Amino acid sequence: MICNYSFASDKNWRNDFLEVYSLVSETRDSFIQEESAIRNSYNEEKQSYNYISIAHKQRFTAGTRAMLTCSFEKYGAPLITLSNSVEKDERGFLIYGDHYEIVAYEGGCNVWFITKSSDGSQKTYINQNLLRLRFPIENGMKIDLSVAVGAKQGFITVDICGNSFDIPVPNLSDSFIIGFTACEGINRLYEAVIEQ
């Protein structure tokens, strides 16, 4: 199965995605639709950029690859999210449970694992930086970010800007949710592909 999505204004990608937020996100705003992309924005009330995501409604398993074409202005963090679950917060918004973030940013690529704190509260979380691969990414450049799950048992394979690496993901469940996220500056998401 191959799912191709364009986030352009004339495409109907919303049928297959839900708005979801990270445990880290303090805002609950939506993506802004532009002609060729969707983007986040600055939240005046919180004095920060919106940290927002869309998650595919279907669950996926090992052997799946997600690809995202994205960019950022000056600095940013467009990323692919792999989450074990989606649940509602105290206000009824959907949030990711334990999840991995594979992030493109001006200094290269980061991989994070975000989980609830030991008391299980949605308001407190543990944010672990698992990898920081350094190489420059230019402001405004279209980035192709690819994450393959299960190329090696318990690992993901990441490809970005001519760099490729494997990293263990021991906390990823057998079936998982794929999301596409924008945070830390203005980020644009142009298109995505999910192959299973």
Coordinates of N, CA and C in Angstrom, one line a residue:
M1 N 0.8 -1.2 0.0 CA 0.0 0.0 0.0 C 0.9 1.2 0.0
I2 N 0.6 2.2 -0.9 CA 1.3 3.5 -0.9 C 0.3 4.6 -0.8
C3 N 0.4 5.5 0.1 CA -0.4 6.6 0.3 C 0.4 7.9 0.0
N4 N 0.0 8.6 -1.0 CA 0.6 9.9 -1.4 C -0.3 11.1 -1.0
Y5 N 0.3 12.0 -0.3 CA -0.4 13.2 0.1 C 0.3 14.5 -0.3
S6 N -0.5 15.4 -0.9 CA -0.1 16.7 -1.1 C -0.8 17.6 -0.1
F7 N -0.1 18.5 0.5 CA -0.7 19.4 1.5 C -1.0 20.8 0.8
A8 N -1.1 20.8 -0.5 CA -1.5 22.0 -1.3 C -3.0 22.3 -1.0
S9 N -3.4 23.5 -1.3 CA -4.8 23.9 -1.0 C -5.9 23.2 -1.8
D10 N -5.5 22.7 -2.9 CA -6.6 22.0 -3.7 C -6.6 20.5 -3.5
K11 N -5.9 20.0 -2.5 CA -5.9 18.6 -2.2 C -6.7 18.3 -0.9
N12 N -7.3 17.1 -0.8 CA -8.2 16.8 0.3 C -7.5 15.8 1.3
W13 N -6.4 16.2 1.8 CA -5.6 15.4 2.7 C -6.3 15.2 4.1
R14 N -7.2 16.1 4.4 CA -7.8 16.1 5.7 C -8.6 14.8 6.0
N15 N -9.1 14.2 4.9 CA -9.9 13.0 5.1 C -9.1 11.9 5.9
D16 N -7.8 11.8 5.8 CA -7.0 10.7 6.4 C -6.2 11.1 7.6
F17 N -6.3 12.4 8.0 CA -5.5 12.8 9.2 C -6.4 13.5 10.3
L18 N -5.9 13.4 11.5 CA -6.4 14.1 12.7 C -5.4 15.1 13.2
E19 N -6.0 16.2 13.8 CA -5.1 17.1 14.5 C -4.7 16.5 15.8
V20 N -3.4 16.4 16.1 CA -2.9 15.8 17.3 C -1.8 16.7 17.8
Y21 N -1.5 16.7 19.2 CA -0.5 17.5 19.8 C 0.5 16.7 20.6
S22 N 1.7 17.1 20.7 CA 2.7 16.4 21.5 C 2.4 16.7 23.0
L23 N 2.9 15.9 23.9 CA 2.9 16.2 25.3 C 3.6 17.5 25.6
V24 N 4.6 17.9 24.8 CA 5.4 19.0 25.0 C 4.6 20.3 24.6
S25 N 3.7 20.2 23.7 CA 3.0 21.4 23.1 C 2.2 22.1 24.1
E26 N 2.3 23.4 24.1 CA 1.5 24.3 25.0 C 0.3 24.9 24.3
T27 N 0.3 24.8 23.0 CA -0.8 25.4 22.2 C -1.7 24.4 21.6
R28 N -2.9 24.8 21.1 CA -3.8 23.9 20.5 C -4.4 24.5 19.2
D29 N -3.5 25.2 18.5 CA -3.9 25.9 17.2 C -3.8 24.9 16.1
S30 N -4.3 25.3 14.9 CA -4.4 24.4 13.7 C -3.4 24.9 12.7
F31 N -3.1 24.0 11.7 CA -2.2 24.4 10.6 C -3.0 25.5 9.8
I32 N -2.2 26.3 9.2 CA -2.7 27.3 8.2 C -2.5 26.8 6.8
Q33 N -3.5 26.8 6.0 CA -3.4 26.3 4.6 C -2.9 27.4 3.7
E34 N -1.8 27.1 3.0 CA -1.3 28.0 2.0 C -1.5 27.3 0.6
E35 N -1.2 28.0 -0.4 CA -1.4 27.4 -1.8 C -0.7 26.1 -2.0
S36 N 0.6 26.0 -1.6 CA 1.4 24.8 -1.9 C 1.7 24.0 -0.6
A37 N 1.3 24.4 0.6 CA 1.8 23.8 1.8 C 0.8 24.1 3.0
I38 N 1.0 23.4 4.1 CA 0.4 23.8 5.4 C 1.6 24.3 6.3
R39 N 1.3 25.2 7.2 CA 2.3 25.7 8.0 C 1.8 26.1 9.4
N40 N 2.7 26.1 10.4 CA 2.3 26.6 11.7 C 2.5 28.1 11.8
S41 N 2.2 28.7 12.9 CA 2.2 30.1 13.1 C 2.7 30.5 14.5
Y42 N 2.8 31.8 14.7 CA 3.3 32.3 16.0 C 2.0 32.5 16.9
N43 N 2.1 32.0 18.1 CA 1.0 32.2 19.0 C 1.3 33.4 20.0
E44 N 0.6 34.5 19.8 CA 0.9 35.7 20.5 C 0.6 35.5 22.0
E45 N -0.5 34.8 22.4 CA -0.8 34.6 23.8 C 0.3 33.8 24.5
K46 N 0.8 32.8 23.9 CA 1.9 32.0 24.5 C 3.3 32.5 24.3
Q47 N 3.4 33.5 23.3 CA 4.7 34.0 22.9 C 5.6 32.9 22.5
S48 N 5.1 32.0 21.6 CA 5.9 30.9 21.1 C 5.3 30.5 19.8
Y49 N 6.0 29.7 19.0 CA 5.5 29.1 17.8 C 4.6 27.9 18.1
N50 N 3.6 27.8 17.3 CA 2.7 26.6 17.5 C 3.4 25.3 17.2
Y51 N 3.3 24.4 18.1 CA 3.9 23.1 18.0 C 2.7 22.1 17.7
I52 N 2.5 21.9 16.4 CA 1.2 21.2 16.0 C 1.5 20.1 15.1
S53 N 0.6 19.2 15.0 CA 0.8 17.9 14.2 C -0.5 17.4 13.6
I54 N -0.3 16.6 12.6 CA -1.4 15.8 12.0 C -1.0 14.4 12.1
A55 N -1.9 13.5 12.4 CA -1.6 12.0 12.5 C -2.5 11.3 11.6
H56 N -1.9 10.3 10.9 CA -2.8 9.5 10.0 C -3.7 8.6 10.9
K57 N -5.0 8.5 10.4 CA -6.0 7.8 11.2 C -5.7 6.3 11.3
Q58 N -4.9 5.7 10.4 CA -4.6 4.3 10.4 C -3.4 4.0 11.2
R59 N -3.3 2.8 11.8 CA -2.1 2.4 12.5 C -1.2 1.6 11.4
F60 N 0.1 1.6 11.7 CA 1.0 0.9 10.8 C 1.9 0.0 11.6
T61 N 2.6 -0.9 10.8 CA 3.5 -1.9 11.5 C 4.9 -1.9 10.8
A62 N 5.8 -2.7 11.3 CA 7.1 -2.8 10.8 C 7.1 -3.1 9.3
G63 N 8.0 -2.5 8.6 CA 8.1 -2.5 7.1 C 7.5 -1.3 6.5
T64 N 7.1 -0.3 7.3 CA 6.5 0.9 6.8 C 7.6 2.0 6.7
R65 N 7.4 2.8 5.7 CA 8.3 3.9 5.5 C 7.5 5.2 5.3
A66 N 7.9 6.3 6.0 CA 7.2 7.6 5.9 C 8.2 8.6 5.4
M67 N 7.7 9.4 4.4 CA 8.6 10.4 3.8 C 7.9 11.7 3.9
L68 N 8.6 12.8 4.2 CA 8.0 14.1 4.3 C 8.9 15.1 3.6
T69 N 8.3 15.9 2.7 CA 9.0 17.1 2.1 C 8.6 18.3 2.9
C70 N 9.5 19.1 3.4 CA 9.2 20.2 4.3 C 10.3 21.2 4.2
S71 N 10.1 22.3 4.9 CA 11.1 23.4 5.0 C 10.8 24.2 6.3
F72 N 11.8 25.1 6.6 CA 11.6 26.0 7.7 C 12.2 27.4 7.4
E73 N 11.7 28.4 8.1 CA 12.2 29.8 7.9 C 13.2 30.1 9.1
K74 N 14.4 30.4 8.7 CA 15.5 30.7 9.7 C 15.8 29.6 10.6
Y75 N 14.9 29.1 11.4 CA 15.2 28.0 12.2 C 13.8 27.3 12.4
G76 N 13.9 26.0 12.7 CA 12.6 25.3 12.8 C 12.8 23.9 13.1
A77 N 11.7 23.1 13.1 CA 11.9 21.7 13.4 C 10.7 20.9 12.8
P78 N 10.6 20.9 11.5 CA 9.6 20.0 10.9 C 10.1 18.5 11.2
L79 N 9.1 17.6 11.4 CA 9.5 16.3 11.8 C 8.5 15.3 11.5
I80 N 8.9 14.0 11.6 CA 8.0 12.8 11.5 C 7.9 12.3 12.9
T81 N 6.6 12.0 13.3 CA 6.3 11.5 14.6 C 5.9 10.0 14.5
L82 N 6.5 9.1 15.4 CA 6.1 7.8 15.5 C 5.5 7.6 16.9
S83 N 4.2 7.3 17.0 CA 3.6 7.3 18.4 C 3.0 5.9 18.6
N84 N 3.0 5.5 19.9 CA 2.4 4.3 20.3 C 0.9 4.4 20.4
S85 N 0.4 5.7 20.7 CA -1.0 5.9 20.9 C -1.4 7.3 20.7
V86 N -2.7 7.5 20.6 CA -3.3 8.9 20.7 C -4.4 8.8 21.7
E87 N -4.5 9.8 22.5 CA -5.6 9.9 23.6 C -6.0 11.3 23.7
K88 N -7.1 11.5 24.5 CA -7.6 12.9 24.7 C -7.0 13.5 26.0
D89 N -6.7 14.8 25.9 CA -6.2 15.4 27.1 C -7.4 15.9 27.9
E90 N -7.2 16.6 29.0 CA -8.3 17.1 29.9 C -9.3 18.0 29.2
R91 N -8.8 18.7 28.1 CA -9.7 19.6 27.4 C -10.4 18.9 26.2
G92 N -10.1 17.6 26.0 CA -10.7 16.9 24.8 C -9.9 17.0 23.5
F93 N -8.7 17.5 23.6 CA -7.8 17.6 22.4 C -7.0 16.2 22.3
L94 N -6.7 15.8 21.1 CA -6.0 14.6 20.9 C -4.5 14.9 21.1
I95 N -3.8 14.0 21.9 CA -2.4 14.1 22.1 C -1.7 12.8 21.9
Y96 N -0.5 12.8 21.5 CA 0.3 11.6 21.4 C 0.6 11.0 22.7
G97 N 0.7 9.7 22.8 CA 1.2 9.0 24.0 C 2.7 9.0 23.8
D98 N 3.4 8.0 24.3 CA 4.8 7.9 24.2 C 5.2 7.9 22.7
H99 N 6.1 8.7 22.3 CA 6.4 8.9 20.9 C 7.9 9.3 20.6
Y100 N 8.3 8.9 19.4 CA 9.6 9.3 18.8 C 9.4 10.5 17.9
E101 N 10.3 11.4 17.9 CA 10.3 12.5 16.9 C 11.6 12.5 16.1
I102 N 11.5 12.5 14.8 CA 12.7 12.5 13.9 C 12.7 13.9 13.3
V103 N 13.6 14.7 13.6 CA 13.5 16.2 13.4 C 14.6 16.7 12.5
A104 N 14.2 17.5 11.5 CA 15.1 18.2 10.6 C 15.2 19.6 11.3
Y105 N 16.4 20.2 11.4 CA 16.5 21.5 11.9 C 17.8 22.2 11.3
E106 N 18.0 23.4 11.5 CA 19.1 24.1 10.8 C 20.5 23.5 11.1
G107 N 20.6 22.8 12.2 CA 21.9 22.2 12.6 C 22.0 20.7 12.2
G108 N 21.0 20.1 11.5 CA 21.1 18.7 11.1 C 19.8 18.0 11.4
C109 N 20.0 16.9 12.2 CA 18.9 16.0 12.5 C 19.0 15.5 14.0
N110 N 17.9 15.6 14.7 CA 17.7 15.1 16.1 C 16.7 14.0 16.1
V111 N 16.9 13.1 17.0 CA 15.9 12.1 17.3 C 15.6 12.2 18.8
W112 N 14.3 12.3 19.1 CA 13.9 12.4 20.5 C 12.9 11.3 20.9
F113 N 12.9 10.9 22.2 CA 11.8 10.1 22.7 C 11.1 10.9 23.8
I114 N 9.8 11.0 23.7 CA 9.0 11.8 24.6 C 8.0 10.8 25.3
T115 N 8.0 10.8 26.6 CA 7.1 9.9 27.4 C 6.5 10.7 28.6
K116 N 5.4 10.2 29.1 CA 4.9 10.8 30.3 C 5.8 10.5 31.5
S117 N 5.7 11.4 32.5 CA 6.6 11.2 33.6 C 6.1 9.9 34.4
S118 N 6.8 9.5 35.4 CA 6.5 8.3 36.1 C 5.2 8.3 36.8
D119 N 4.7 9.5 37.1 CA 3.3 9.5 37.7 C 2.2 9.4 36.7
G120 N 2.5 9.3 35.4 CA 1.5 9.1 34.3 C 0.8 10.4 33.9
S121 N 1.2 11.5 34.4 CA 0.5 12.8 34.2 C 0.8 13.3 32.7
Q122 N -0.3 13.8 32.1 CA -0.1 14.4 30.8 C 0.6 15.7 30.8
K123 N 0.6 16.3 32.0 CA 1.2 17.6 32.2 C 2.7 17.6 32.4
T124 N 3.3 16.4 32.8 CA 4.7 16.3 33.0 C 5.2 15.2 32.0
Y125 N 6.4 15.4 31.5 CA 6.9 14.5 30.5 C 8.4 14.4 30.6
I126 N 9.0 13.4 30.1 CA 10.4 13.2 30.0 C 10.8 13.3 28.5
N127 N 11.7 14.1 28.2 CA 12.1 14.4 26.8 C 13.6 14.0 26.6
Q128 N 13.9 12.9 25.9 CA 15.2 12.3 25.8 C 15.8 12.5 24.4
N129 N 16.9 13.2 24.3 CA 17.5 13.4 23.0 C 18.4 12.2 22.7
L130 N 18.0 11.3 21.8 CA 18.7 10.1 21.5 C 19.8 10.2 20.5
L131 N 19.7 11.2 19.7 CA 20.8 11.4 18.6 C 20.8 12.9 18.2
R132 N 22.0 13.4 17.9 CA 22.1 14.7 17.3 C 23.2 14.6 16.2
L133 N 22.8 14.5 15.0 CA 23.7 14.4 13.8 C 23.8 15.8 13.3
R134 N 25.0 16.3 13.2 CA 25.2 17.7 12.8 C 25.7 17.8 11.4
F135 N 24.9 18.6 10.6 CA 25.2 19.1 9.3 C 24.3 20.3 9.0
P136 N 24.7 21.2 8.1 CA 23.9 22.4 7.9 C 22.7 22.1 7.0
I137 N 21.6 22.7 7.3 CA 20.4 22.7 6.4 C 20.1 24.2 6.2
E138 N 20.0 24.6 4.9 CA 19.8 26.0 4.6 C 18.3 26.4 4.9
N139 N 18.2 27.7 5.3 CA 16.9 28.3 5.5 C 16.1 28.3 4.2
G140 N 14.9 27.8 4.3 CA 14.0 27.8 3.1 C 14.2 26.6 2.2
M141 N 15.2 25.8 2.4 CA 15.5 24.7 1.5 C 14.4 23.6 1.7
K142 N 13.9 23.0 0.6 CA 13.0 21.9 0.7 C 13.8 20.7 1.2
I143 N 13.4 20.0 2.2 CA 14.1 18.9 2.8 C 13.2 17.6 2.6
D144 N 13.9 16.6 2.2 CA 13.3 15.3 2.1 C 13.7 14.4 3.3
L145 N 12.8 14.1 4.2 CA 13.1 13.4 5.4 C 12.3 12.0 5.3
S146 N 13.1 10.9 5.5 CA 12.5 9.6 5.3 C 12.8 8.8 6.6
V147 N 11.8 8.0 7.1 CA 12.0 7.2 8.2 C 11.4 5.8 7.9
A148 N 12.2 4.7 7.9 CA 11.8 3.4 7.7 C 11.8 2.6 9.0
V149 N 10.7 2.0 9.3 CA 10.5 1.2 10.6 C 10.7 -0.2 10.3
G150 N 11.6 -0.9 11.0 CA 11.7 -2.3 10.9 C 12.7 -2.8 9.8
A151 N 13.5 -1.9 9.2 CA 14.5 -2.4 8.3 C 15.4 -3.3 9.0
K152 N 15.7 -3.0 10.3 CA 16.4 -3.9 11.2 C 15.4 -4.0 12.4
Q153 N 15.3 -5.2 13.0 CA 14.4 -5.4 14.1 C 14.7 -4.4 15.3
G154 N 13.7 -3.7 15.7 CA 13.8 -2.7 16.8 C 14.6 -1.4 16.4
F155 N 14.7 -1.2 15.1 CA 15.5 0.0 14.7 C 14.6 0.8 13.7
I156 N 14.9 2.0 13.5 CA 14.4 2.8 12.4 C 15.7 3.2 11.6
T157 N 15.4 3.4 10.3 CA 16.5 3.9 9.4 C 16.0 5.3 8.9
V158 N 16.9 6.3 9.1 CA 16.5 7.7 8.8 C 17.4 8.1 7.6
D159 N 16.8 8.8 6.6 CA 17.5 9.4 5.5 C 17.2 10.8 5.4
I160 N 18.2 11.7 5.4 CA 17.9 13.1 5.3 C 19.2 13.8 4.7
C161 N 19.0 14.6 3.6 CA 20.0 15.4 3.0 C 21.3 14.6 2.7
G162 N 21.2 13.4 2.2 CA 22.3 12.6 1.9 C 22.9 11.9 3.0
N163 N 22.3 12.0 4.2 CA 22.8 11.2 5.4 C 21.9 10.1 5.7
S164 N 22.4 9.0 6.1 CA 21.6 7.8 6.5 C 22.1 7.2 7.7
F165 N 21.2 6.8 8.6 CA 21.7 6.2 9.9 C 20.5 5.3 10.4
D166 N 20.9 4.3 11.2 CA 20.0 3.5 12.0 C 20.0 3.9 13.5
I167 N 18.9 3.8 14.1 CA 18.9 4.1 15.6 C 17.9 3.2 16.2
P168 N 18.2 2.6 17.4 CA 17.2 1.8 18.1 C 16.0 2.5 18.6
V169 N 14.8 1.9 18.5 CA 13.6 2.4 19.1 C 12.9 1.4 19.9
P170 N 13.5 1.0 21.0 CA 13.0 -0.1 21.8 C 11.6 0.1 22.4
N171 N 11.2 1.4 22.5 CA 9.9 1.7 23.1 C 8.8 1.8 22.1
L172 N 9.1 1.6 20.8 CA 8.0 1.7 19.8 C 7.2 0.4 19.8
S173 N 5.9 0.5 19.8 CA 5.0 -0.7 19.8 C 5.0 -1.4 18.5
D174 N 4.4 -2.6 18.4 CA 4.4 -3.3 17.2 C 3.5 -2.6 16.1
S175 N 2.5 -1.9 16.6 CA 1.7 -1.1 15.6 C 1.8 0.3 16.2
F176 N 1.8 1.3 15.3 CA 2.1 2.7 15.7 C 1.4 3.7 14.8
I177 N 1.4 4.9 15.2 CA 0.8 6.0 14.5 C 1.9 6.9 13.9
I178 N 1.7 7.3 12.6 CA 2.6 8.2 11.9 C 2.0 9.6 11.9
G179 N 2.8 10.6 12.3 CA 2.4 12.0 12.2 C 3.4 12.8 11.6
F180 N 3.0 14.0 11.2 CA 3.8 15.0 10.6 C 3.6 16.3 11.4
T181 N 4.7 16.9 11.9 CA 4.7 17.9 12.9 C 5.5 19.2 12.5
A182 N 5.1 20.3 13.0 CA 5.8 21.6 12.9 C 6.0 22.2 14.3
C183 N 7.2 22.7 14.5 CA 7.4 23.5 15.8 C 8.7 24.3 15.7
E184 N 8.9 25.1 16.7 CA 10.2 25.9 16.8 C 10.5 26.8 15.6
G185 N 9.6 27.7 15.3 CA 9.7 28.5 14.1 C 8.7 28.2 13.1
I186 N 8.7 28.9 12.0 CA 7.7 28.6 10.9 C 8.2 27.5 10.1
N187 N 7.4 26.4 10.0 CA 7.7 25.2 9.2 C 6.6 25.0 8.2
R188 N 7.0 24.6 7.0 CA 6.0 24.2 6.0 C 6.1 22.7 5.6
L189 N 4.9 22.1 5.5 CA 4.9 20.7 5.1 C 4.2 20.7 3.7
Y190 N 4.9 20.1 2.7 CA 4.5 20.2 1.3 C 3.8 18.9 0.8
E191 N 4.4 17.8 1.1 CA 3.9 16.5 0.7 C 4.4 15.4 1.6
A192 N 3.7 14.3 1.6 CA 4.1 13.1 2.4 C 3.8 11.8 1.6
V193 N 4.5 10.8 1.9 CA 4.2 9.5 1.4 C 4.4 8.5 2.5
I194 N 3.4 7.6 2.6 CA 3.5 6.4 3.6 C 3.4 5.2 2.8
E195 N 4.4 4.3 2.9 CA 4.5 3.0 2.2 C 4.5 1.9 3.2
Q196 N 3.5 0.9 3.0 CA 3.6 -0.2 3.9 C 3.5 -1.5 3.0

